[in-house]
PDB file of C-alpha atoms in Angstrom:
ATOM      1  CA  MET K  11       1.619   7.798 -22.302  1.00 47.00           C
ATOM      2  CA  ALA K  12      -0.345   4.860 -20.917  1.00 54.00           C
ATOM      3  CA  LEU K  13       0.078   4.055 -17.262  1.00 62.00           C
ATOM      4  CA  LYS K  14       0.960   0.596 -16.060  1.00 81.00           C
ATOM      5  CA  GLU K  15      -2.080  -1.100 -14.505  1.00 91.00           C
ATOM      6  CA  LYS K  16      -2.102  -0.565 -10.746  1.00 94.00           C
ATOM      7  CA  LYS K  17      -3.817  -2.377  -7.915  1.00 96.00           C
ATOM      8  CA  ILE K  18      -5.589   0.361  -5.969  1.00 97.00           C
ATOM      9  CA  LEU K  19      -7.522   0.410  -2.696  1.00 98.00           C
ATOM     10  CA  VAL K  20      -9.765   3.395  -1.985  1.00 98.00           C
ATOM     11  CA  VAL K  21     -10.924   3.915   1.614  1.00 97.00           C
ATOM     12  CA  ASP K  22     -13.639   6.516   2.197  1.00 95.00           C
ATOM     13  CA  ASP K  23     -16.864   6.577   4.204  1.00 92.00           C
ATOM     14  CA  ASN K  24     -18.603   8.528   1.416  1.00 92.00           C
ATOM     15  CA  ARG K  25     -20.162   6.149  -1.120  1.00 94.00           C
ATOM     16  CA  GLY K  26     -20.338   8.876  -3.761  1.00 93.00           C
ATOM     17  CA  MET K  27     -16.591   9.406  -3.452  1.00 94.00           C
ATOM     18  CA  LEU K  28     -15.972   5.651  -3.687  1.00 96.00           C
ATOM     19  CA  ARG K  29     -18.063   5.478  -6.880  1.00 97.00           C
ATOM     20  CA  PHE K  30     -16.287   8.486  -8.393  1.00 96.00           C
ATOM     21  CA  MET K  31     -12.813   7.105  -7.627  1.00 96.00           C
ATOM     22  CA  THR K  32     -13.696   3.588  -8.790  1.00 97.00           C
ATOM     23  CA  ASN K  33     -15.175   4.774 -12.095  1.00 97.00           C
ATOM     24  CA  LEU K  34     -12.255   7.121 -12.793  1.00 96.00           C
ATOM     25  CA  MET K  35      -9.536   4.569 -12.160  1.00 96.00           C
ATOM     26  CA  ARG K  36     -11.239   1.579 -13.782  1.00 96.00           C
ATOM     27  CA  LYS K  37     -11.704   3.700 -16.912  1.00 95.00           C
ATOM     28  CA  GLU K  38      -7.912   4.112 -16.870  1.00 93.00           C
ATOM     29  CA  GLY K  39      -7.481   0.315 -16.669  1.00 94.00           C
ATOM     30  CA  HIS K  40      -6.657  -0.082 -12.986  1.00 96.00           C
ATOM     31  CA  ASP K  41      -7.803  -2.846 -10.629  1.00 96.00           C
ATOM     32  CA  VAL K  42      -9.785  -1.035  -7.904  1.00 97.00           C
ATOM     33  CA  GLU K  43     -11.075  -2.289  -4.563  1.00 97.00           C
ATOM     34  CA  THR K  44     -12.928  -0.156  -2.004  1.00 97.00           C
ATOM     35  CA  ALA K  45     -13.547  -0.058   1.727  1.00 96.00           C
ATOM     36  CA  GLU K  46     -16.003   2.190   3.600  1.00 94.00           C
ATOM     37  CA  ASP K  47     -13.968   2.484   6.793  1.00 93.00           C
ATOM     38  CA  GLY K  48     -10.628   1.652   8.360  1.00 92.00           C
ATOM     39  CA  PHE K  49     -11.737  -1.730   9.709  1.00 93.00           C
ATOM     40  CA  ALA K  50     -12.925  -2.857   6.279  1.00 95.00           C
ATOM     41  CA  ALA K  51      -9.617  -1.610   4.833  1.00 95.00           C
ATOM     42  CA  LEU K  52      -7.628  -3.653   7.358  1.00 94.00           C
ATOM     43  CA  ASP K  53      -9.605  -6.755   6.352  1.00 94.00           C
ATOM     44  CA  LYS K  54      -8.889  -6.106   2.651  1.00 95.00           C
ATOM     45  CA  LEU K  55      -5.201  -5.489   3.328  1.00 95.00           C
ATOM     46  CA  ASN K  56      -4.863  -8.980   4.771  1.00 91.00           C
ATOM     47  CA  GLU K  57      -5.196 -10.401   1.258  1.00 91.00           C
ATOM     48  CA  TYR K  58      -5.145  -7.520  -1.239  1.00 94.00           C
ATOM     49  CA  ARG K  59      -1.728  -5.914  -1.824  1.00 95.00           C
ATOM     50  CA  PRO K  60      -2.367  -2.522  -3.437  1.00 97.00           C
ATOM     51  CA  ASP K  61       0.252  -0.556  -5.296  1.00 96.00           C
ATOM     52  CA  ILE K  62      -1.598   2.616  -4.260  1.00 96.00           C
ATOM     53  CA  LEU K  63      -3.841   3.324  -1.275  1.00 97.00           C
ATOM     54  CA  PHE K  64      -6.157   6.350  -1.366  1.00 97.00           C
ATOM     55  CA  VAL K  65      -7.432   7.053   2.143  1.00 96.00           C
ATOM     56  CA  ASP K  66      -9.850   9.641   3.508  1.00 94.00           C
ATOM     57  CA  LEU K  67      -8.458  11.380   6.556  1.00 90.00           C
ATOM     58  CA  ILE K  68     -11.665  11.631   8.565  1.00 87.00           C
ATOM     59  CA  MET K  69     -13.604   8.392   8.931  1.00 87.00           C
ATOM     60  CA  PRO K  70     -15.464   6.636  11.721  1.00 83.00           C
ATOM     61  CA  LYS K  71     -13.861   3.771  13.651  1.00 83.00           C
ATOM     62  CA  ILE K  72     -10.276   4.123  12.384  1.00 89.00           C
ATOM     63  CA  ALA K  73      -9.187   7.536  11.106  1.00 89.00           C
ATOM     64  CA  GLY K  74      -7.099   7.849   7.976  1.00 91.00           C
ATOM     65  CA  ASP K  75      -3.955   8.969   9.816  1.00 90.00           C
ATOM     66  CA  LYS K  76      -3.992   5.781  11.913  1.00 93.00           C
ATOM     67  CA  LEU K  77      -4.516   3.673   8.797  1.00 94.00           C
ATOM     68  CA  CYS K  78      -1.544   5.376   7.108  1.00 93.00           C
ATOM     69  CA  ARG K  79       0.660   4.645  10.123  1.00 93.00           C
ATOM     70  CA  TYR K  80      -0.498   1.005  10.130  1.00 93.00           C
ATOM     71  CA  VAL K  81       0.430   0.616   6.458  1.00 93.00           C
ATOM     72  CA  ARG K  82       3.893   2.082   7.059  1.00 93.00           C
ATOM     73  CA  LYS K  83       4.565  -0.337   9.939  1.00 94.00           C
ATOM     74  CA  ASN K  84       3.778  -3.447   7.880  1.00 92.00           C
ATOM     75  CA  GLU K  85       6.557  -5.028   5.888  1.00 91.00           C
ATOM     76  CA  HIS K  86       4.221  -6.483   3.250  1.00 90.00           C
ATOM     77  CA  LEU K  87       2.888  -2.964   2.491  1.00 92.00           C
ATOM     78  CA  LYS K  88       6.197  -1.072   2.476  1.00 87.00           C
ATOM     79  CA  HIS K  89       6.047  -0.405  -1.281  1.00 90.00           C
ATOM     80  CA  CYS K  90       2.450   0.833  -1.206  1.00 94.00           C
ATOM     81  CA  TYR K  91       2.129   4.459  -2.364  1.00 94.00           C
ATOM     82  CA  VAL K  92      -0.186   6.130   0.172  1.00 95.00           C
ATOM     83  CA  VAL K  93      -2.341   9.124  -0.776  1.00 95.00           C
ATOM     84  CA  VAL K  94      -4.486  11.057   1.698  1.00 93.00           C
ATOM     85  CA  ILE K  95      -7.602  12.455   0.041  1.00 91.00           C
ATOM     86  CA  SER K  96      -9.463  14.883   2.285  1.00 86.00           C
ATOM     87  CA  ALA K  97     -11.025  18.327   2.366  1.00 77.00           C
ATOM     88  CA  ALA K  98      -9.991  18.837   5.985  1.00 74.00           C
ATOM     89  CA  ALA K  99      -6.268  18.393   5.314  1.00 67.00           C
ATOM     90  CA  ALA K 100      -5.873  22.095   4.514  1.00 63.00           C
ATOM     91  CA  GLU K 101      -7.661  23.300   7.643  1.00 67.00           C
ATOM     92  CA  MET K 102      -5.811  20.907   9.912  1.00 65.00           C
ATOM     93  CA  ASP K 103      -2.378  22.116   8.765  1.00 67.00           C
ATOM     94  CA  LEU K 104      -1.595  18.479   8.028  1.00 70.00           C
ATOM     95  CA  ASP K 105       1.945  17.302   7.455  1.00 79.00           C
ATOM     96  CA  TYR K 106       0.865  14.246   5.489  1.00 85.00           C
ATOM     97  CA  ARG K 107       4.413  12.901   5.302  1.00 86.00           C
ATOM     98  CA  ALA K 108       4.533  12.692   9.105  1.00 86.00           C
ATOM     99  CA  ILE K 109       1.716  10.125   9.061  1.00 88.00           C
ATOM    100  CA  GLY K 110       3.377   8.078   6.323  1.00 89.00           C
ATOM    101  CA  ALA K 111       1.573   9.364   3.230  1.00 91.00           C
ATOM    102  CA  ASP K 112       3.375  10.027  -0.035  1.00 91.00           C
ATOM    103  CA  ALA K 113       0.896  12.582  -1.385  1.00 91.00           C
ATOM    104  CA  CYS K 114      -2.252  14.483  -0.430  1.00 90.00           C
ATOM    105  CA  ILE K 115      -5.221  15.605  -2.518  1.00 90.00           C
ATOM    106  CA  ALA K 116      -7.863  18.045  -1.278  1.00 87.00           C
ATOM    107  CA  LYS K 117     -11.444  17.068  -2.080  1.00 86.00           C
ATOM    108  CA  GLY K 118     -13.110  19.505  -4.424  1.00 82.00           C
ATOM    109  CA  PRO K 119     -14.779  19.543  -7.836  1.00 83.00           C
ATOM    110  CA  PHE K 120     -14.603  16.125  -9.494  1.00 87.00           C
ATOM    111  CA  ALA K 121     -12.967  17.516 -12.658  1.00 87.00           C
ATOM    112  CA  THR K 122     -10.064  18.928 -10.636  1.00 87.00           C
ATOM    113  CA  MET K 123      -9.834  15.854  -8.459  1.00 89.00           C
ATOM    114  CA  SER K 124      -9.708  13.637 -11.561  1.00 93.00           C
ATOM    115  CA  ARG K 125      -6.627  15.464 -12.827  1.00 93.00           C
ATOM    116  CA  ASN K 126      -4.984  15.328  -9.402  1.00 92.00           C
ATOM    117  CA  VAL K 127      -5.716  11.619  -8.894  1.00 94.00           C
ATOM    118  CA  LEU K 128      -4.260  10.756 -12.303  1.00 93.00           C
ATOM    119  CA  GLU K 129      -1.228  12.972 -11.604  1.00 91.00           C
ATOM    120  CA  VAL K 130      -0.596  11.142  -8.331  1.00 92.00           C
ATOM    121  CA  ILE K 131      -0.904   7.749 -10.031  1.00 92.00           C
ATOM    122  CA  ARG K 132       1.686   8.847 -12.619  1.00 89.00           C
ATOM    123  CA  ALA K 133       3.943  10.206  -9.866  1.00 87.00           C
ATOM    124  CA  SER K 134       3.745   6.875  -8.012  1.00 88.00           C
ATOM    125  CA  GLU K 135       5.625   5.256 -10.906  1.00 84.00           C
ATOM    126  CA  SER K 136       8.601   7.573 -10.527  1.00 75.00           C
ATOM    127  CA  VAL K 137      11.558   6.335  -8.535  1.00 62.00           C
ATOM    128  CA  ASP K 138      12.829   9.906  -8.309  1.00 60.00           C
ATOM    129  CA  ALA K 139      11.256  11.588  -5.274  1.00 54.00           C
ATOM    130  CA  GLU K 140      11.721  14.986  -6.950  1.00 56.00           C
ATOM    131  CA  ASP K 141       9.075  14.005  -9.530  1.00 54.00           C
ATOM    132  CA  ARG K 142       6.492  13.505  -6.805  1.00 54.00           C
ATOM    133  CA  PRO K 143       4.176  16.260  -5.558  1.00 57.00           C
ATOM    134  CA  THR K 144       5.063  17.825  -2.218  1.00 62.00           C
ATOM    135  CA  ALA K 145       2.208  20.308  -1.802  1.00 68.00           C
ATOM    136  CA  ILE K 146      -1.405  19.351  -1.156  1.00 68.00           C
ATOM    137  CA  LEU K 147      -2.978  19.130  -4.602  1.00 72.00           C
ATOM    138  CA  GLY K 148      -6.301  20.855  -5.292  1.00 63.00           C
ATOM    139  CA  LEU K 149      -6.276  23.447  -2.507  1.00 63.00           C
ATOM    140  CA  GLU K 150      -7.302  26.164  -4.940  1.00 63.00           C
ATOM    141  CA  ASN K 151     -10.675  24.460  -5.510  1.00 56.00           C
ATOM    142  CA  ILE K 152     -11.526  23.237  -2.036  1.00 54.00           C
ATOM    143  CA  TYR K 153     -15.122  23.492  -0.866  1.00 54.00           C
ATOM    144  CA  ALA K 154     -15.525  25.166   2.532  1.00 51.00           C
ATOM    145  CA  ARG K 155     -18.772  23.264   3.083  1.00 48.00           C
ATOM    146  CA  ARG K 156     -17.045  19.905   2.568  1.00 53.00           C
ATOM    147  CA  ILE K 157     -14.350  20.901   5.078  1.00 50.00           C
ATOM    148  CA  THR K 158     -17.037  21.771   7.633  1.00 52.00           C
ATOM    149  CA  GLN K 159     -18.825  18.444   7.063  1.00 56.00           C
ATOM    150  CA  GLU K 160     -15.614  16.466   7.579  1.00 53.00           C
ATOM    151  CA  LEU K 161     -14.609  18.382  10.692  1.00 52.00           C
ATOM    152  CA  LEU K 162     -18.083  17.981  12.217  1.00 53.00           C
ATOM    153  CA  SER K 163     -17.972  14.277  11.446  1.00 55.00           C
ATOM    154  CA  ARG K 164     -14.618  13.997  13.205  1.00 51.00           C
ATOM    155  CA  LYS K 165     -15.965  15.892  16.225  1.00 52.00           C
ATOM    156  CA  ARG K 166     -18.906  13.454  16.519  1.00 53.00           C
TER     157      ARG K 166
END
């Protein structure tokens, strides 16, 4: 079943991750914009109204949790489906719903992440909350090294 074209904003300070996400979703026919940090995302959100926002949790300047809360407080973004995408989410015992996210994907192998990203995009179309994931997707394939890198980055 083909998905309806979505407007998607991906916010991540890792350029490789931005490229991966952009290529994956454009191949599926979606309109994708990117931002390398929270400030750049705020600038984009002034004019670009995404259907889905993928946001890294640990970023310099404005962390992903603060960006999620900002999105939830803005009337013009109330229908935006927010997805946290982070390796550190598992280690932090994150309740992603408490920060305003609708779903959470753990960073891991690109093949697994691809399936999870596409699953979340499909779930965003459902009006029935029971059809949406509640657990962090991809935990079974999480890379310990990536978690360590994100946590060290946050500490700095």
